[in-house]
PDB file of C-alpha atoms in Angstrom:
ATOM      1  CA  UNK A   1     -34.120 -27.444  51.088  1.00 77.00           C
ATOM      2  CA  UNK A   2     -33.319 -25.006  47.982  1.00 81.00           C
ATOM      3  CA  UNK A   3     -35.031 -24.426  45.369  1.00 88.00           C
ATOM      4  CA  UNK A   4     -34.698 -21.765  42.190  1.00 94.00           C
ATOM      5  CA  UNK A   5     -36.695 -20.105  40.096  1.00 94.00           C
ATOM      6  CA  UNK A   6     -36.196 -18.701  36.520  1.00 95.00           C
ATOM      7  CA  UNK A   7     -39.501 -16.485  35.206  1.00 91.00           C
ATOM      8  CA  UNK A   8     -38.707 -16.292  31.482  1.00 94.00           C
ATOM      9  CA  UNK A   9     -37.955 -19.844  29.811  1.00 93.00           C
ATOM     10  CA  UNK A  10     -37.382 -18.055  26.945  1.00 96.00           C
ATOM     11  CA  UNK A  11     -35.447 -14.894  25.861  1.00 97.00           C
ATOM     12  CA  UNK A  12     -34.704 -13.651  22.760  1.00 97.00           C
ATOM     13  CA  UNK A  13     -32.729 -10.451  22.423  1.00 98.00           C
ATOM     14  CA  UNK A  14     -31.167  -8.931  18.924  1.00 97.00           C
ATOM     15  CA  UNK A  15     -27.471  -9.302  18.972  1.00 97.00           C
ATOM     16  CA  UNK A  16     -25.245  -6.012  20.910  1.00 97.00           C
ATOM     17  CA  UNK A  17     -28.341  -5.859  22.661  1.00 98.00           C
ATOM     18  CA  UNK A  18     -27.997  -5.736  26.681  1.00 98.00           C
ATOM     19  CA  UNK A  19     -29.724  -9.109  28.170  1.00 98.00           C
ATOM     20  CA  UNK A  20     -30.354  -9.826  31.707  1.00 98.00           C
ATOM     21  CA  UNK A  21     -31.583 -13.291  32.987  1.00 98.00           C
ATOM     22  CA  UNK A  22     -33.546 -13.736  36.266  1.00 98.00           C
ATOM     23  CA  UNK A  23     -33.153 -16.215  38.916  1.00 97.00           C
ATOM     24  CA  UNK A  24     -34.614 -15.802  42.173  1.00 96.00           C
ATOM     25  CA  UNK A  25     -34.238 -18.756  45.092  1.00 94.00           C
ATOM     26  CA  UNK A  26     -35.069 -19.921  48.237  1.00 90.00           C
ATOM     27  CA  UNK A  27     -33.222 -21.765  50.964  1.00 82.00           C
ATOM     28  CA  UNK A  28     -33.382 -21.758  54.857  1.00 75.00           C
ATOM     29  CA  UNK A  29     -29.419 -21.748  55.095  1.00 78.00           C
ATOM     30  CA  UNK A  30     -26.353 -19.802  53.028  1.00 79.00           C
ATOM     31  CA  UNK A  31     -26.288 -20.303  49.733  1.00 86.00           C
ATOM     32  CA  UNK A  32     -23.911 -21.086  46.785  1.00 91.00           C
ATOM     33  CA  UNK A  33     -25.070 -19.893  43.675  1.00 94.00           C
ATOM     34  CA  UNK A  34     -24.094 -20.620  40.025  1.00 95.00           C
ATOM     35  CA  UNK A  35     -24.856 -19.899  36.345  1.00 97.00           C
ATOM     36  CA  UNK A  36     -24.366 -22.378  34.260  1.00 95.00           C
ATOM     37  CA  UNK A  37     -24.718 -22.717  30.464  1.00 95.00           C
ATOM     38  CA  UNK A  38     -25.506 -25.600  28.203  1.00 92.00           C
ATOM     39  CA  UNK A  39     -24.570 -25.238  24.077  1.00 90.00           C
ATOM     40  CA  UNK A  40     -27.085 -27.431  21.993  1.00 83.00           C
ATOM     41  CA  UNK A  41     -26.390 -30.903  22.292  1.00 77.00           C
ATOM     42  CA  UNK A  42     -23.315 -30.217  25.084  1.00 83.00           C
ATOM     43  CA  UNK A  43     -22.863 -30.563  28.319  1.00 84.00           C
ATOM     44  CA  UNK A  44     -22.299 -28.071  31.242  1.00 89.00           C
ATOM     45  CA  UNK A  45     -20.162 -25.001  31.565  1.00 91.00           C
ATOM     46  CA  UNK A  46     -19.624 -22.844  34.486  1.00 92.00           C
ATOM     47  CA  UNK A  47     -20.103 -19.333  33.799  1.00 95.00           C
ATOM     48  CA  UNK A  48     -19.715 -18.013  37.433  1.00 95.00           C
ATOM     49  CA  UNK A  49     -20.261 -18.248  41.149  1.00 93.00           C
ATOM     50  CA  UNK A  50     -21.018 -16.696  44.129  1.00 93.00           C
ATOM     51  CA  UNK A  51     -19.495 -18.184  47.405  1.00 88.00           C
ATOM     52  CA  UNK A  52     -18.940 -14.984  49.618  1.00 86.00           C
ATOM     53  CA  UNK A  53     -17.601 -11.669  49.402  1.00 87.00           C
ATOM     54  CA  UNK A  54     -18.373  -9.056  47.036  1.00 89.00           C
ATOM     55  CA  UNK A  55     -22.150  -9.045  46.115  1.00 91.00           C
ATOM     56  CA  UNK A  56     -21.023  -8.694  41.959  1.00 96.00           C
ATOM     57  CA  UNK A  57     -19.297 -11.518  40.255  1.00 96.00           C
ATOM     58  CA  UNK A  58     -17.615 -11.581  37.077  1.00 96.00           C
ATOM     59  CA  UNK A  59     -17.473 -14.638  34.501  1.00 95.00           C
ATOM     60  CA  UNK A  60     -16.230 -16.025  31.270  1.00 94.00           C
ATOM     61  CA  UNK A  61     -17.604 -14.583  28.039  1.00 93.00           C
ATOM     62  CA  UNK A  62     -18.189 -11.309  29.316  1.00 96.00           C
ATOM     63  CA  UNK A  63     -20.799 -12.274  31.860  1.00 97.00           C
ATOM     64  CA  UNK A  64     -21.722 -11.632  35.278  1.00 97.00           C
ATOM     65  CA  UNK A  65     -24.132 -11.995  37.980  1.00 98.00           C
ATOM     66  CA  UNK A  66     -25.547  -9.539  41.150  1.00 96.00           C
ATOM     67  CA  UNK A  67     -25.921 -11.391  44.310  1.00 94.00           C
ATOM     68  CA  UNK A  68     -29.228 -10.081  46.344  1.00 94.00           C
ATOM     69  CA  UNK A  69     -29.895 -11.052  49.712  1.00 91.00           C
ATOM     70  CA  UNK A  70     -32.973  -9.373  50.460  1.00 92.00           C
ATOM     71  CA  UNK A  71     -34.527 -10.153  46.966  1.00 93.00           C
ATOM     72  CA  UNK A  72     -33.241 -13.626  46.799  1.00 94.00           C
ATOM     73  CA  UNK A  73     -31.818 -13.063  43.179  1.00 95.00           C
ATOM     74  CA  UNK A  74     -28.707 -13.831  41.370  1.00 97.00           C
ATOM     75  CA  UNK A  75     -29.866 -12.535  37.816  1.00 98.00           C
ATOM     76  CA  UNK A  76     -27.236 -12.843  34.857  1.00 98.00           C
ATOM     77  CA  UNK A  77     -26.650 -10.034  32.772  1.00 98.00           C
ATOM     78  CA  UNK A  78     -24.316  -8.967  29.641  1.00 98.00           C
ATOM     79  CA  UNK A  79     -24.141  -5.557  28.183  1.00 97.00           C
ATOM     80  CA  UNK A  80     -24.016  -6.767  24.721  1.00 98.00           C
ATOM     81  CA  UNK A  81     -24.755 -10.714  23.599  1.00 98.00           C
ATOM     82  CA  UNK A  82     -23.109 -12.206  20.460  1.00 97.00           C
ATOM     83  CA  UNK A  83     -24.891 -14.778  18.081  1.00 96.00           C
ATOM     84  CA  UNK A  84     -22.523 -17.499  19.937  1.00 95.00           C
ATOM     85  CA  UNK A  85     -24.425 -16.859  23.339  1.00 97.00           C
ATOM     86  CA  UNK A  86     -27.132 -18.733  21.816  1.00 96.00           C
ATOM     87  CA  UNK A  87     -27.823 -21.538  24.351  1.00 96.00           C
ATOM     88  CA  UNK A  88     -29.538 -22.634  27.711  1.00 95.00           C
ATOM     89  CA  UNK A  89     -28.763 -20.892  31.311  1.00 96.00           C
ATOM     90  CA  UNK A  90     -29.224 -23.105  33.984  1.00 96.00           C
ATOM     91  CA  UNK A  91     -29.168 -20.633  37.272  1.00 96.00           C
ATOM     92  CA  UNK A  92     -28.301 -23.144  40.208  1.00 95.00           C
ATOM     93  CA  UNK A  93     -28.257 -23.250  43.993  1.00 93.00           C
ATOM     94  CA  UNK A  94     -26.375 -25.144  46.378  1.00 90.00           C
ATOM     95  CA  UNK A  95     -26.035 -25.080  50.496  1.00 84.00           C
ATOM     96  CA  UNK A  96     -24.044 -26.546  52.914  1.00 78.00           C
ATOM     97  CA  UNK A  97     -22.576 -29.142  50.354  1.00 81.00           C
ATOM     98  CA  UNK A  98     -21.461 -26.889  47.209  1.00 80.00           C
ATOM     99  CA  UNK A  99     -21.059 -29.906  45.549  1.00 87.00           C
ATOM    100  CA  UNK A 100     -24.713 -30.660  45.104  1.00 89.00           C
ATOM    101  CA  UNK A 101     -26.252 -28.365  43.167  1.00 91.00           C
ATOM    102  CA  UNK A 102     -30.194 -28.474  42.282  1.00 92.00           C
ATOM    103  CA  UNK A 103     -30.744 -26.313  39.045  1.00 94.00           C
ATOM    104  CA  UNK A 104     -33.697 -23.897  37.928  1.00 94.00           C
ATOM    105  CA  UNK A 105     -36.153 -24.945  35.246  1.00 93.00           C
ATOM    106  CA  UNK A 106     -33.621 -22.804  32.671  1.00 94.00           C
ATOM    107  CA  UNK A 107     -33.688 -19.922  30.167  1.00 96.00           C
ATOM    108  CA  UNK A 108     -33.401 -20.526  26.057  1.00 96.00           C
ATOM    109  CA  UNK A 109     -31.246 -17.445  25.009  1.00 97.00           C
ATOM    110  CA  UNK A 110     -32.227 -16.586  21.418  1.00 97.00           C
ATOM    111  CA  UNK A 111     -29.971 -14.297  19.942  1.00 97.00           C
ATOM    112  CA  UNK A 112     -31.108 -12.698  16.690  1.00 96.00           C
ATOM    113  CA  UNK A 113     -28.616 -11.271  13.892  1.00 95.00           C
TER     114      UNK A 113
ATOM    115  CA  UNK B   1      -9.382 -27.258  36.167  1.00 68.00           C
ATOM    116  CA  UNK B   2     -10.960 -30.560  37.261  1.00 80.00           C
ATOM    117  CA  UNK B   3     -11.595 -32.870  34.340  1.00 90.00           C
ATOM    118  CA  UNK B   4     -14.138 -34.771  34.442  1.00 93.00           C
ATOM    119  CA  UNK B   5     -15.363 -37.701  31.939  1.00 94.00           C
ATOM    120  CA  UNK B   6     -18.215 -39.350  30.721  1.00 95.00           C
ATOM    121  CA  UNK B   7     -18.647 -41.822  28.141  1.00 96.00           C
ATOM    122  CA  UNK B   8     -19.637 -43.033  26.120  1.00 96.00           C
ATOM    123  CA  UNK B   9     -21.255 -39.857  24.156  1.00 94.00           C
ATOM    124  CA  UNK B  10     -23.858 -41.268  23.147  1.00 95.00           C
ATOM    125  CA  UNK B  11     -25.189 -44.663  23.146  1.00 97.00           C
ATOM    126  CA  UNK B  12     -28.501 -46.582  21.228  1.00 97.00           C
ATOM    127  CA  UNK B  13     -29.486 -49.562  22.944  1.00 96.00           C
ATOM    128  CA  UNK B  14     -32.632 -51.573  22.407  1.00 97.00           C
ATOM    129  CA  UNK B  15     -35.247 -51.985  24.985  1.00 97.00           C
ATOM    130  CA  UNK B  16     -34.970 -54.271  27.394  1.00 97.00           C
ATOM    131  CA  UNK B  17     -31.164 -54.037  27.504  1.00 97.00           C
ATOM    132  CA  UNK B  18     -28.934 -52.780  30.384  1.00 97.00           C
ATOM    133  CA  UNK B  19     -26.455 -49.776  29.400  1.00 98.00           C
ATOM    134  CA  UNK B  20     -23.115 -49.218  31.757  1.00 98.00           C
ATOM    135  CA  UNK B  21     -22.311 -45.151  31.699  1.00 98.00           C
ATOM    136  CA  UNK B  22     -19.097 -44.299  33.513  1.00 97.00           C
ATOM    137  CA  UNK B  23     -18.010 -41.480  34.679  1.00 96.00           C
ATOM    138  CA  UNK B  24     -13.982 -40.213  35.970  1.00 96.00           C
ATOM    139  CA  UNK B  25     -12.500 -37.841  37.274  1.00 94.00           C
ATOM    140  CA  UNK B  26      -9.280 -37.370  35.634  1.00 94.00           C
ATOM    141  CA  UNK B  27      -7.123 -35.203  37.487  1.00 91.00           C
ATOM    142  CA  UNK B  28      -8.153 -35.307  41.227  1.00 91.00           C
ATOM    143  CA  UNK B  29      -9.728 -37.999  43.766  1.00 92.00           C
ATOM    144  CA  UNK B  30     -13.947 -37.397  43.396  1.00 91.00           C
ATOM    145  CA  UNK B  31     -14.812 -38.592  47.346  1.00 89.00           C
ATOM    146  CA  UNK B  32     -18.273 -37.806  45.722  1.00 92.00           C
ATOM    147  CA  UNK B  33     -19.972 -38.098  42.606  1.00 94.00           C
ATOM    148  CA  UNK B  34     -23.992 -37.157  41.531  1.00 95.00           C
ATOM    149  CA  UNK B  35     -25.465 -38.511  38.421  1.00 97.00           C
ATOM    150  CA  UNK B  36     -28.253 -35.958  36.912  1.00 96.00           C
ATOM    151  CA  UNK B  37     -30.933 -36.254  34.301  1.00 96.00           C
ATOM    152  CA  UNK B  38     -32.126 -34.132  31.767  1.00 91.00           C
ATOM    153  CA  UNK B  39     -35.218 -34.419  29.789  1.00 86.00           C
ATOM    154  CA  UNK B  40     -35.309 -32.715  26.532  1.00 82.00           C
ATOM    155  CA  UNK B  41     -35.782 -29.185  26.847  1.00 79.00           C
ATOM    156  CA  UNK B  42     -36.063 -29.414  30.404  1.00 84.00           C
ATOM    157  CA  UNK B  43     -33.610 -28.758  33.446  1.00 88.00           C
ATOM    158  CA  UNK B  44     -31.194 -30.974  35.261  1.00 91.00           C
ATOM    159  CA  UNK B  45     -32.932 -33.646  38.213  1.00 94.00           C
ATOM    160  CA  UNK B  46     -30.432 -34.807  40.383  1.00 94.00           C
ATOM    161  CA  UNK B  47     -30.985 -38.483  40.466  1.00 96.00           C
ATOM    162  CA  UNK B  48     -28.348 -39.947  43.203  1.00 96.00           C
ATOM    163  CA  UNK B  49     -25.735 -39.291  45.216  1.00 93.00           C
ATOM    164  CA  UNK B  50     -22.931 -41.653  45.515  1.00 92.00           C
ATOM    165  CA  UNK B  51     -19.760 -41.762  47.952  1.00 89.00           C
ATOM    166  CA  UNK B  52     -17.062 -44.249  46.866  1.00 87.00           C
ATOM    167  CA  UNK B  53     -17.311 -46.954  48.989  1.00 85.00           C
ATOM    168  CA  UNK B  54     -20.687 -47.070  49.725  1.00 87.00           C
ATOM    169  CA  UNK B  55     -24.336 -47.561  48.779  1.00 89.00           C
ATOM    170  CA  UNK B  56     -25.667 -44.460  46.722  1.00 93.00           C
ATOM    171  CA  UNK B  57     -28.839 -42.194  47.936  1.00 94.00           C
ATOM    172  CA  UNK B  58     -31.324 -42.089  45.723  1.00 96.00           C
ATOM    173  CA  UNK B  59     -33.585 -39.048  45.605  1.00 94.00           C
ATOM    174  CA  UNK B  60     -37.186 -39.445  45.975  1.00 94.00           C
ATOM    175  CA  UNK B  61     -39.020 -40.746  43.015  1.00 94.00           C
ATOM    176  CA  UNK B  62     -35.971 -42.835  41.096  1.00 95.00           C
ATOM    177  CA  UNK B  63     -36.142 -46.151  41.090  1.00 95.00           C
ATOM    178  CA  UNK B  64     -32.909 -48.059  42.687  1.00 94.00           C
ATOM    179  CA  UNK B  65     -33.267 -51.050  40.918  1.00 95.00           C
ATOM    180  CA  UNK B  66     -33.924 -49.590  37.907  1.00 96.00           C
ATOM    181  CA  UNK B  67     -30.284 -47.362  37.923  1.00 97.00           C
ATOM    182  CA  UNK B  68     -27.875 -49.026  39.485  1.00 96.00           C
ATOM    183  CA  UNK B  69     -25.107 -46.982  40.788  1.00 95.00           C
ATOM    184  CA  UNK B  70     -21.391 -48.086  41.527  1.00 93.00           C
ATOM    185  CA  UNK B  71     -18.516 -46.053  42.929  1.00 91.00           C
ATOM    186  CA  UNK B  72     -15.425 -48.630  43.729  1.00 84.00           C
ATOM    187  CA  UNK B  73     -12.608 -45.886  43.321  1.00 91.00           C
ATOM    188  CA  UNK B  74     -11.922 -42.476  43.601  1.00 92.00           C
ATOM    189  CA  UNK B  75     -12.500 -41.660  40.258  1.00 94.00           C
ATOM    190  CA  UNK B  76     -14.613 -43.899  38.678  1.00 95.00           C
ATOM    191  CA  UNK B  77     -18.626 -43.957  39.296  1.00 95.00           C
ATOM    192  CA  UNK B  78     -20.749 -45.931  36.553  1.00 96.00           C
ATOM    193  CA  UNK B  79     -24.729 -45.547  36.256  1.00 97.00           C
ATOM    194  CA  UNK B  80     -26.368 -48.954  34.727  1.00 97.00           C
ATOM    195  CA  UNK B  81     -29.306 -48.031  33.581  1.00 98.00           C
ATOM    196  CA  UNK B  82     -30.890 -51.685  33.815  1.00 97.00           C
ATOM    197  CA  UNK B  83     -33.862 -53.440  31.391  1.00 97.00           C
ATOM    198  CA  UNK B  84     -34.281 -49.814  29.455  1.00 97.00           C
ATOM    199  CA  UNK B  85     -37.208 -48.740  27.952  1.00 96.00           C
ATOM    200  CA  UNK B  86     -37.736 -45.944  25.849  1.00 96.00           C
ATOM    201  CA  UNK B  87     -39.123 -43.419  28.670  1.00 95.00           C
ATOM    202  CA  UNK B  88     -35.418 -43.853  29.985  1.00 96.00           C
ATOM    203  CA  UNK B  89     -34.235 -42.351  26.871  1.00 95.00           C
ATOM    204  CA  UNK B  90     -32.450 -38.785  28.545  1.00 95.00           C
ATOM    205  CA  UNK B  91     -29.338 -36.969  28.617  1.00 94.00           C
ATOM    206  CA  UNK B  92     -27.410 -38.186  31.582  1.00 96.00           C
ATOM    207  CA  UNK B  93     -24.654 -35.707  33.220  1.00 95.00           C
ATOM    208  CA  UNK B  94     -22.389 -36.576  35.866  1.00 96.00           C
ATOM    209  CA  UNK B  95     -20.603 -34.466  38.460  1.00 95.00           C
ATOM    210  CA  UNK B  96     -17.650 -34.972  41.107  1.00 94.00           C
ATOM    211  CA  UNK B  97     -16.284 -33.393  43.630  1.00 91.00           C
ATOM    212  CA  UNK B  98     -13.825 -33.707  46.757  1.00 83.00           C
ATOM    213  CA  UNK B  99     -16.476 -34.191  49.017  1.00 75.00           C
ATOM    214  CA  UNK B 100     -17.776 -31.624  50.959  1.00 71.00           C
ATOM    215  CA  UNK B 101     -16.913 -28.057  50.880  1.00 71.00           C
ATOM    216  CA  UNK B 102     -15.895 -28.645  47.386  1.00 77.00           C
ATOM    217  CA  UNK B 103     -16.949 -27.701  44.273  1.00 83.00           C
ATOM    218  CA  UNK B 104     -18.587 -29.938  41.577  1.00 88.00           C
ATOM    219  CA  UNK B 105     -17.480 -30.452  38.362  1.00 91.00           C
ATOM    220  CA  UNK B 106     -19.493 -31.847  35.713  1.00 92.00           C
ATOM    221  CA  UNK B 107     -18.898 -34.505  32.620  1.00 93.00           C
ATOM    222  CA  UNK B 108     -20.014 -33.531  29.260  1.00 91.00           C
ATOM    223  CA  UNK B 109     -23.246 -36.054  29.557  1.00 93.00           C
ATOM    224  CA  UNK B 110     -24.079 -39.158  27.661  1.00 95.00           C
ATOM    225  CA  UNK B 111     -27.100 -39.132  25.348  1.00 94.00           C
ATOM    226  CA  UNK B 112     -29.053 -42.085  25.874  1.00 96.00           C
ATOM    227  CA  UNK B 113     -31.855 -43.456  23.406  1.00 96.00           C
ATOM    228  CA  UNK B 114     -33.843 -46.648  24.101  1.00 97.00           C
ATOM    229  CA  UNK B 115     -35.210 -48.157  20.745  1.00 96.00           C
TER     230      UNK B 115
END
């Protein structure tokens, strides 16, 4: 079974500021991972995934994510966060079915003008 | 990419009631679909997995009876959420997919409150 883990439920970070949002998980078999963010009172978007290949993956919005094997982490980071990236970041894992996703507990991104 | 929808929204229903949520795909065949809820301020629970065609798997803890689960076609799964109460007041999201191997792509959730 997977499961993830995300340390800080809550962030905040003044705007053009660098962020970087952990996720560590487990799982006994390959993984699938995903970040995912939620706008208040909205569903889900996609931000990026990791399915093979290179270890660094690029998203929308100027996001991306570092795949670690050894550590078990697929933290989020962007060099500079704008008032809009205000929301919730789900990190997610899935295994052999990439379909079903279970999510981490999520991070509240605060960003301050 | 895949579109997938939920509705209605959002919904108030009364307690005691049953409330129908359905969920398409719009653009592709969804061999799978998982219905997911989310407490306020809290993460995503996968609730059940359904395969059109047959009976849906429940993941420990929910209650069968209590959401009912239907997936007749290819893109169309509805959640009844059945005699509500307001502890079932949530924010339900649905996902679908092409079955295994393939990716999931989620509805924009229906907001449910149980007066």
């Amino acid at each position: 079974a997977q499961s993830v883990t995300q340390l800080d439920s809550q962030v905040p970070v003044f705007e053009e500021a660098p962020v970087e949002l952990r996720c560590n998980y487990s799982s006994s078999v390959s993984v699938y991972l995903f970040w995912y963010v939620q706008y208040p009172n909205q569903g889900l978007q996609l931000l990026l995934k990791y399915l093979s290949g290179s270890t660094l993956v690029k998203g929308i919005n100027g996001f991306e994510a570092e795949f670690n094997k050894s550590q078990t982490s697929f933290h989020l980071r962007k060099p500079s966060v704008h008032i809009s990236d205000t929301a919730e970041y789900f990190c997610a894992v899935s295994g052999s079915r990439r379909d079903k996703v279970i999510f981490g507990p999520g991070t509240s991104l605060s960003v301050i003008p | 990419g895949a579109v997938v929808s939920q509705h209605p929204s959002r919904v108030i229903c009364k307690s005691g009631t049953s409330v129908k949520i359905e969920c398409r795909s719009l653009d592709f065949q969804a061999t799978t679909m998982f219905w997911y809820r989310q407490f306020p301020k809290q993460s995503l629970m996968l609730m059940a997995t359904s395969n059109e065609g047959s009976k849906a798997t429940y993941e420990q803890g929910v209650e069968k009876d209590k959401f009912l689960i239907n997936h007749a076609s290819l893109t169309l799964s509805t959640l009844t959420v059945t005699s509500a109460h307001p502890e079932d007041s949530s924010f339900y999201i649905c996902s679908a997919s092409t079955g295994v191997g393939g990716r999931a792509f989620f509805g924009q959730g229906t907001r449910l409150t149980v007066v």
